Short mmCIF file of C-alpha atoms in Angstrom, two decimals:
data_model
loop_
_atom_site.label_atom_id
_atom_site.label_comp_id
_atom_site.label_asym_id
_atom_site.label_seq_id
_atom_site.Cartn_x
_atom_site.Cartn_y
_atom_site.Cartn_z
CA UNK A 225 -6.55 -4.70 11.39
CA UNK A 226 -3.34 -2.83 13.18
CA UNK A 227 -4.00 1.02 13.30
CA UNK A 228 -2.98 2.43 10.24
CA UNK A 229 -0.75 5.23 9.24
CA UNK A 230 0.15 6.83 6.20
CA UNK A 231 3.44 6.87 4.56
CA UNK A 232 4.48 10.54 5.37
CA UNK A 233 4.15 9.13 9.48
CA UNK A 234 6.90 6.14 8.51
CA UNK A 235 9.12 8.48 6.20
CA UNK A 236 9.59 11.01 9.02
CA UNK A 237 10.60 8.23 11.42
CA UNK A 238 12.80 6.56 9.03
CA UNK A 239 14.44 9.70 7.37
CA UNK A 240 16.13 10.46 10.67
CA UNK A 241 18.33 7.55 10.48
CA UNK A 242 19.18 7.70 6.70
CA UNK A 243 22.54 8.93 5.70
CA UNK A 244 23.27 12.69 4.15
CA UNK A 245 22.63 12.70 0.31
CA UNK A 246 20.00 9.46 0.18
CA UNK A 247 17.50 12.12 -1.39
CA UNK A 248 19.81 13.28 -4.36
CA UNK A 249 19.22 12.11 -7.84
CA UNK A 250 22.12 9.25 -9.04
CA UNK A 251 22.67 9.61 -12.63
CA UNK A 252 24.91 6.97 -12.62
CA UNK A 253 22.10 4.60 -13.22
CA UNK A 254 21.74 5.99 -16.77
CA UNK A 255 24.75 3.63 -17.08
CA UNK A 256 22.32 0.78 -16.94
CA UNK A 257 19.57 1.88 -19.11
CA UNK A 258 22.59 2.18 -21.42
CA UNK A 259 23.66 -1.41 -21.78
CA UNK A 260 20.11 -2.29 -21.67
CA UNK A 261 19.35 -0.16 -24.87
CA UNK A 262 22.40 -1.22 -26.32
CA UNK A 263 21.48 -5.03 -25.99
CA UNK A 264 17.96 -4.00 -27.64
CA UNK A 265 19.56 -2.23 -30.15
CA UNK A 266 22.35 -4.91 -30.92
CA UNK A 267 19.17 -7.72 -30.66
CA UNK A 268 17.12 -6.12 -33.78
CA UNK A 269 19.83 -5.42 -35.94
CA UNK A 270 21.14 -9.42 -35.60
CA UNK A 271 17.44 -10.72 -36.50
CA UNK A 272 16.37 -7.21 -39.06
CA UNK A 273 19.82 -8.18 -40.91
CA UNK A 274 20.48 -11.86 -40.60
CA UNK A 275 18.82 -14.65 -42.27
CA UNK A 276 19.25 -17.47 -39.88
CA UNK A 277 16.91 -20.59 -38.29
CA UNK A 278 14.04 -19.38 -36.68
CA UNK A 279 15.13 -21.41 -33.69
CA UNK A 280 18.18 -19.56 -32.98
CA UNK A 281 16.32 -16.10 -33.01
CA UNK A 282 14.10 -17.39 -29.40
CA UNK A 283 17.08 -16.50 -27.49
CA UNK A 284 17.94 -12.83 -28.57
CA UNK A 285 14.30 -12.74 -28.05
CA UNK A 286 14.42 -13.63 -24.76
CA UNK A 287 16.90 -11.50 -23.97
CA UNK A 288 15.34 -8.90 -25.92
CA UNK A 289 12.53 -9.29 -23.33
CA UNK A 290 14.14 -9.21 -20.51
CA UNK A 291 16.24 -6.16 -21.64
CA UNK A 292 12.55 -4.49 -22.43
CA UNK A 293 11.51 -5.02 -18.42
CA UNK A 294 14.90 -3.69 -17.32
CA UNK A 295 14.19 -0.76 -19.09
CA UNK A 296 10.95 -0.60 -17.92
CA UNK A 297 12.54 -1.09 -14.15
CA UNK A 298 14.80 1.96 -14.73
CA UNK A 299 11.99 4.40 -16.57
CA UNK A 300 10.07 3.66 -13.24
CA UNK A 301 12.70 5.23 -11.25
CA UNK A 302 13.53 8.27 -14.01
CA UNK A 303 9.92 9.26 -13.68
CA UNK A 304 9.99 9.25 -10.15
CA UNK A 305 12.60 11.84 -10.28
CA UNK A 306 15.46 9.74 -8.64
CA UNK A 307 17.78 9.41 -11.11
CA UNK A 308 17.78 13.26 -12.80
CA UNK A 309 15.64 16.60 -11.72
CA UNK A 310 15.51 18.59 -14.75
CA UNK A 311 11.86 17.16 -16.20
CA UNK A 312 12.30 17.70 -19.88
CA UNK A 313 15.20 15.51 -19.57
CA UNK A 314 13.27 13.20 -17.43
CA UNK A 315 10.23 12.71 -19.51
CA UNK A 316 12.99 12.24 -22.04
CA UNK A 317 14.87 9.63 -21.00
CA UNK A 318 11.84 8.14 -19.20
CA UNK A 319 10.25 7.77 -22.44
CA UNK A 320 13.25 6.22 -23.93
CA UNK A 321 13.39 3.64 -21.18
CA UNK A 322 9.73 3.15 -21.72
CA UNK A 323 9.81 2.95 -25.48
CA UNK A 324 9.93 -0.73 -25.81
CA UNK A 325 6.44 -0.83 -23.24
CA UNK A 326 5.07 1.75 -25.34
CA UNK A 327 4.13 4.11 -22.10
CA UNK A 328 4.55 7.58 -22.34
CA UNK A 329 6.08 9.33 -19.42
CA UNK A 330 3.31 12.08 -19.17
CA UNK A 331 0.71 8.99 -18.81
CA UNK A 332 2.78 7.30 -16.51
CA UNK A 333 3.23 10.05 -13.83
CA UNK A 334 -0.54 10.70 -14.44
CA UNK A 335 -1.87 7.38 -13.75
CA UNK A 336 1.52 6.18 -11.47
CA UNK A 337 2.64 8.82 -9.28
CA UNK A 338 0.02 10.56 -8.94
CA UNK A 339 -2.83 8.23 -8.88
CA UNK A 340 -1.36 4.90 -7.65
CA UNK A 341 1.02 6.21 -5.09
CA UNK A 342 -1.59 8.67 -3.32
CA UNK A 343 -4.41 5.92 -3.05
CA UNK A 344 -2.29 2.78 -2.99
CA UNK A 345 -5.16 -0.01 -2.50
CA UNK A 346 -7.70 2.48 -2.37
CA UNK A 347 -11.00 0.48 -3.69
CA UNK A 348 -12.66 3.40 -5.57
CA UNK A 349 -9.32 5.40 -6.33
CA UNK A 350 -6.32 3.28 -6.99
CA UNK A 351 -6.29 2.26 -10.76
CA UNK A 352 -4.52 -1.03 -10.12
CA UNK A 353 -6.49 -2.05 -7.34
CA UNK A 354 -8.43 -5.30 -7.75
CA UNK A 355 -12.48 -5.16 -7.26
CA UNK A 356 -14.41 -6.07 -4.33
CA UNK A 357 -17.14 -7.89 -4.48
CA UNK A 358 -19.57 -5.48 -4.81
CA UNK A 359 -18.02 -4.03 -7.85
CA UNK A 360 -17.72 -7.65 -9.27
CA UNK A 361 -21.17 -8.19 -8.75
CA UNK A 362 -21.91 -5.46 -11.20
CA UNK A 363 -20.04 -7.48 -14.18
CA UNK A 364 -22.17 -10.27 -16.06
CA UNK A 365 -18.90 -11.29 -17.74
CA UNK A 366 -16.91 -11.16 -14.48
CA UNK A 367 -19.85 -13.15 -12.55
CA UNK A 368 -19.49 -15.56 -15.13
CA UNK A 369 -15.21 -15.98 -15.20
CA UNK A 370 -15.60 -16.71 -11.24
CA UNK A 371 -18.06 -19.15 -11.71
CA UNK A 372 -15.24 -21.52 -12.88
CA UNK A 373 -12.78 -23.66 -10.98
CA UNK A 374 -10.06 -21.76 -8.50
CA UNK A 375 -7.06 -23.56 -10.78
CA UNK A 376 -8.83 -22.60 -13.66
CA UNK A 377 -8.96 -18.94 -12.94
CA UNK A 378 -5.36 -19.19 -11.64
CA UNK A 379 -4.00 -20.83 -14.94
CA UNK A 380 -5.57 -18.09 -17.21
CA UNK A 381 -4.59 -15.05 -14.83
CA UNK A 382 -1.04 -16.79 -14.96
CA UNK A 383 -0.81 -16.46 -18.64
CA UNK A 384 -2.16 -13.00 -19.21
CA UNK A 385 1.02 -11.81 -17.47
CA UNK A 386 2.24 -11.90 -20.80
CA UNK A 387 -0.15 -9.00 -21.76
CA UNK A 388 -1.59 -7.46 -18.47
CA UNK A 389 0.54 -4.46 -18.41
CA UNK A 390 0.64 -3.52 -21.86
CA UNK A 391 -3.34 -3.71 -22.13
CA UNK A 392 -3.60 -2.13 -19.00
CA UNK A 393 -1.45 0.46 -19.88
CA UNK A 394 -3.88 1.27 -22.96
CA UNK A 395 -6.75 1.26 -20.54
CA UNK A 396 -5.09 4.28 -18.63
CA UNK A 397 -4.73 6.24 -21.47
CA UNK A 398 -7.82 5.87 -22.31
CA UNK A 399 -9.43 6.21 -18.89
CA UNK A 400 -6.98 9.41 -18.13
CA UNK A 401 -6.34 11.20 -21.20
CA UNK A 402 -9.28 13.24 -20.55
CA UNK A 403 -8.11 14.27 -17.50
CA UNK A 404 -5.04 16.27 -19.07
CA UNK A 405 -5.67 20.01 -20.18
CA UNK A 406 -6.63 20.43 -24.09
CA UNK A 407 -3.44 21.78 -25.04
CA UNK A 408 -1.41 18.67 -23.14
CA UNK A 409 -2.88 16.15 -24.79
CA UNK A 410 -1.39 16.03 -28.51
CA UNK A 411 1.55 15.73 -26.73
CA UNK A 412 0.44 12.58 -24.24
CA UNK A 413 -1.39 11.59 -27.81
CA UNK A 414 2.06 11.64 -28.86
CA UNK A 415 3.87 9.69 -26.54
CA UNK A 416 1.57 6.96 -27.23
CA UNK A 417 1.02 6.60 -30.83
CA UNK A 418 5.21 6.83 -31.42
CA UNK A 419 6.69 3.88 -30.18
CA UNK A 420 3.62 1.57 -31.47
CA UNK A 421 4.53 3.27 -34.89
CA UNK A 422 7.59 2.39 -34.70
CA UNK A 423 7.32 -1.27 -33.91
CA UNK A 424 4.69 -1.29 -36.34
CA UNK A 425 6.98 0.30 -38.87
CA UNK A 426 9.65 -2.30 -38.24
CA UNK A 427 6.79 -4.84 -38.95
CA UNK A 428 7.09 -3.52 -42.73
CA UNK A 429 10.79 -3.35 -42.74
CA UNK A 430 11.51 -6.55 -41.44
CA UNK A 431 8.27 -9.08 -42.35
CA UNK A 432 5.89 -10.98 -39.89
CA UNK A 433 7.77 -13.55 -39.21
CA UNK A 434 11.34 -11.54 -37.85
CA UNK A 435 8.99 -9.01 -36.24
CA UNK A 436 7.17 -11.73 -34.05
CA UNK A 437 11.03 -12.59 -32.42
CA UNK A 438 12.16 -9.22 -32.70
CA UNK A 439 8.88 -7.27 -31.37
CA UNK A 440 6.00 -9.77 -30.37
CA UNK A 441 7.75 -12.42 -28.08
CA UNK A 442 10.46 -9.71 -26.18
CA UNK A 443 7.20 -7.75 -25.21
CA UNK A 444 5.26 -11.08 -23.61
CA UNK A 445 8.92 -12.13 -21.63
CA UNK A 446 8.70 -8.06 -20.65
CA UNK A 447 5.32 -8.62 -19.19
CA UNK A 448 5.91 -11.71 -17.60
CA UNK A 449 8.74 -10.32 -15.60
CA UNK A 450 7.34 -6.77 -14.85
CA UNK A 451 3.96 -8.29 -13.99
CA UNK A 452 6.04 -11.23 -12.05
CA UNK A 453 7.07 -8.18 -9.62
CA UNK A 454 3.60 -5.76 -10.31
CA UNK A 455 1.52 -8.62 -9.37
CA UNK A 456 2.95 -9.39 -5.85
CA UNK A 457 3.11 -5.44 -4.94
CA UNK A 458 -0.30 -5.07 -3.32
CA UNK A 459 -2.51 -7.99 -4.72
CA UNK A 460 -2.00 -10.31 -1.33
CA UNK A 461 -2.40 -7.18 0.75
CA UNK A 462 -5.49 -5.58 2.12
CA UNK A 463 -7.47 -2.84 0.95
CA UNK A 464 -7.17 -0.40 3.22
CA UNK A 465 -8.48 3.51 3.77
CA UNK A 466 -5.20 5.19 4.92
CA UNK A 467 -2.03 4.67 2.39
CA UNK A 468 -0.30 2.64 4.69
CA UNK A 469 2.59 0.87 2.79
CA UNK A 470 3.13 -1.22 5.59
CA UNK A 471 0.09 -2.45 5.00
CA UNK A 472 -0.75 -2.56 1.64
CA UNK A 473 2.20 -3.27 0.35
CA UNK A 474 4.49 -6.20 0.13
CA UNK A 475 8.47 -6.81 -0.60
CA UNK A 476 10.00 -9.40 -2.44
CA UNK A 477 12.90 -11.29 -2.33
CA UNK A 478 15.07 -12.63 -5.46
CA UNK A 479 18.14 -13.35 -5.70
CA UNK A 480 21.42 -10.36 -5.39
CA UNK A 481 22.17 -10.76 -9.11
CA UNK A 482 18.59 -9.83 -9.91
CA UNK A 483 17.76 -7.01 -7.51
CA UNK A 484 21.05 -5.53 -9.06
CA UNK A 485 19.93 -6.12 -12.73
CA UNK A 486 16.68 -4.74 -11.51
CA UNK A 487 17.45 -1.93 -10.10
CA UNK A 488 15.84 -3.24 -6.88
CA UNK A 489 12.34 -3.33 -8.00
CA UNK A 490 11.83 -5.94 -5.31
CA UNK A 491 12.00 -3.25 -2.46
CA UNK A 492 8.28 -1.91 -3.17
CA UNK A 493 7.21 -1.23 0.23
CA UNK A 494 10.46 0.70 0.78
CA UNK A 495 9.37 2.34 -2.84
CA UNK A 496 5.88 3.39 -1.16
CA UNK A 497 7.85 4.90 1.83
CA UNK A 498 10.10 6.96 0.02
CA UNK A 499 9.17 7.21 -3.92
CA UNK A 500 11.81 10.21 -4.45
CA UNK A 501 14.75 7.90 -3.06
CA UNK A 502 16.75 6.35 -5.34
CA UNK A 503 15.97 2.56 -5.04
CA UNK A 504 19.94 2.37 -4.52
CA UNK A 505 19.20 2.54 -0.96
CA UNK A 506 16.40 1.15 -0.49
CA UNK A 507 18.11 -1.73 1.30
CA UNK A 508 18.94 0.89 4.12
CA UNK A 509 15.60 1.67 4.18
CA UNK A 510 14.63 -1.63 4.40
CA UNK A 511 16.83 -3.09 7.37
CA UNK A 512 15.62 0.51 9.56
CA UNK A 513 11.86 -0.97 8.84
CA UNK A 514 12.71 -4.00 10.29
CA UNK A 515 14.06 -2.93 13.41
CA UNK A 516 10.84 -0.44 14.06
CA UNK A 517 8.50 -2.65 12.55
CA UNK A 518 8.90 -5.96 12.48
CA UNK A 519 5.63 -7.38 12.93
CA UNK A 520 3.91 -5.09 10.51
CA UNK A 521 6.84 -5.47 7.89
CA UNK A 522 5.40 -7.82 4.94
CA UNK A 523 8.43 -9.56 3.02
CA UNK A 524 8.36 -12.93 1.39
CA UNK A 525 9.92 -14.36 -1.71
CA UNK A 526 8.84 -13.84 -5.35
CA UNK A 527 8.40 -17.45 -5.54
CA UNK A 528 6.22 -17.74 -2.47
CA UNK A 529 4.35 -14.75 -3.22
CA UNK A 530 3.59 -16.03 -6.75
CA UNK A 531 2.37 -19.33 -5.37
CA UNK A 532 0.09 -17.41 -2.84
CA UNK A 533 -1.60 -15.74 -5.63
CA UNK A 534 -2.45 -18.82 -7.86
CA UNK A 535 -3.81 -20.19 -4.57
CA UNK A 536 -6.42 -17.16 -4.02
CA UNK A 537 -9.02 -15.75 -5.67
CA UNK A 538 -8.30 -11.81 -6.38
CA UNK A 539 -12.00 -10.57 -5.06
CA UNK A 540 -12.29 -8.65 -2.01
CA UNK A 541 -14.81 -8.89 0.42
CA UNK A 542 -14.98 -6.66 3.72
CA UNK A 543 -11.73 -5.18 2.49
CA UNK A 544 -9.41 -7.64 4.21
CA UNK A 545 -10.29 -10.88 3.32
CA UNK A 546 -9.79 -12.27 -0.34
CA UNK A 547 -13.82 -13.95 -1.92
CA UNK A 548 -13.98 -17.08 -4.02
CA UNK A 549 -17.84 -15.53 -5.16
CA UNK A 550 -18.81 -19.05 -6.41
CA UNK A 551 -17.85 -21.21 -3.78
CA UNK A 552 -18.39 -18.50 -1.22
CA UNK A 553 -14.68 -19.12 0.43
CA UNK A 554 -12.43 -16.90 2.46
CA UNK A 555 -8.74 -16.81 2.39
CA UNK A 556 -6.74 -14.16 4.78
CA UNK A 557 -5.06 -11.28 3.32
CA UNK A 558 -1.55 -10.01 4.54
CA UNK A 559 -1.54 -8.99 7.97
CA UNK A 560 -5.40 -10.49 8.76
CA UNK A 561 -4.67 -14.61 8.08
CA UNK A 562 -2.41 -15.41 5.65
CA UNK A 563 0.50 -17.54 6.35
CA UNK A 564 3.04 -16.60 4.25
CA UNK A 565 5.66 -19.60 4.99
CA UNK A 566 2.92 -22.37 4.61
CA UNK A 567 1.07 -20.60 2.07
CA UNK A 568 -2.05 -22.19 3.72
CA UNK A 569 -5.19 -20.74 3.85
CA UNK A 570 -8.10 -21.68 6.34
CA UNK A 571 -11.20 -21.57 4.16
CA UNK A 572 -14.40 -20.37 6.16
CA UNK A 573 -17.97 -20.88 4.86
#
């Protein structure tokens, strides 16, 4: 592995070249998150007050969904502190843009910002990382999950997209909420048990069947897309001991439309770099990497990416390689193998 350096040693030698005012909140966002909520709200009121064919409800509710993760895309960046300063009206709107996820801002910053961002693919002290193998090895029910076939394991990780960050958003309250002071957490308490209530509530207003198009499927299309991106962040990348977003991180590329509509979620090494920036410019940020770092610049397409991961197992072993446990197989990691245009992978006993 390339000598590592953390992310404050690229943002000083990126900043220079940045124009005045890339640092400053951009409230004009907020003008997003705005048709976003009023698509959601629109969406519930049409099934809550209609009375049509099931079948014609699956599209609101896919648009519901995908409304849901743009929200999500633009609470991201509120929380972060990019889009307005003052923090009660932050962890206001940030909840509001979080509501359909049910994620409370004070959790997220918690377990996010503070956590995430300072140990990015940290093995011990990231909360998203994935395990190594000695951690795996600990796990009878793990043990037993990799002792089935590659495209098995690949099919079923697949589908729980469509729940990963919603129960692993419940696991960090749970494995954080200690952390916060006695008198802070009614209030993270709070921002946890309100927007569940309130989906739950419009269970009773609106019956089982409404509530599954109105609630249940928009928040599986949410996690498909926000896991789509979440999964491709670091998962390919190696685990590393300095927070080196060149490293451990990787960028994706979609289409214009969608990095607009996005709010350029696909720019997460650029994110790691400069967390406070608006993601507006992160496309500046992005073309200055590549002219100081292009060989330790990781960038592929979401497509790709996602194809890469249903073709490795997610166990680490020495940190830069990627473990099929069963078979005993090694595939490269970003940066130490992996060859991102083939996405072929020279197995080693």
């Amino acid at each position: 592995m390339e000598d590592l350096h953390s992310y404050g040693w690229y943002a000083k030698r990126v900043a220079k070249y940045m124009p005045k005012g890339v640092f400053k909140p951009v409230p004009k966002r907020l003008w997003g998150g705005l048709a976003y909520l009023s698509i959601v709200i629109a969406g519930l009121f049409i099934i809550s007050l209609t009375e049509w064919h099931p079948f014609f409800y699956l599209p609101i509710s896919i648009i519901l969904g995908a409304s849901f993760a743009g929200m999500g895309f633009l609470g991201h960046e509120i929380l972060h502190g990019t889009v307005v300063k003052k923090p009660w009206i932050r962890d206001l709107l940030g909840a509001i843009a979080f509501w359909p996820l049910s994620t409370g801002p004070k959790l997220w910053r918690k377990w996010h910002n503070l956590n995430h961002h300072i140990h990015t693919q940290h093995e011990e002290n990231d909360p998203d990382s994935w395990p190594t193998l000695e951690r795996l090895s600990k796990s009878k029910f793990f043990r037993w999950v990799y002792k089935l076939p590659l495209f098995v394991r690949s099919f079923f990780a697949f589908a729980s997209l469509a729940v990963q960050f919603t129960a692993h958003s419940l696991k960090m309250f749970f494995a954080y909420i200690k952390d916060f002071k006695p008198k802070k957490q009614p209030e993270v308490w709070l921002q946890m048990v309100l927007p569940w209530a309130s989906w739950i509530g419009l269970l009773f207003l609106i019956g089982i069947e409404k509530w599954i198009f109105a609630f249940v499927i928009p928040l599986l299309v949410a996690n498909l897309i926000v896991m789509g991106y979440i999964s491709t962040n670091h998962r390919l990348n190696p685990l590393v001991p300095v927070n080196d977003p060149l490293a451990n991180s990787l960028t994706v590329t979609v289409p214009k439309w969608v990095d607009y509509i996005h709010f350029n979620f696909s720019h997460h090494t650029e994110h790691h770099l400069f967390p406070g920036m608006s993601s507006k410019h992160y496309p500046l940020v992005k073309q200055k990497i590549k002219e100081l770092w292009p060989e330790r610049y990781h960038e592929m397409p979401l497509s790709k990416a996602l194809l890469a991961l249903w073709k490795t197992p997610r166990v680490y072993f020495d940190n830069r390689e990627l473990i099929d446990p069963n078979q005993g197989n090694l595939y490269g990691s970003l940066g130490n193998g992996l060859n991102v245009e083939k996405v072929d992978y020279k197995k080693m006993k």
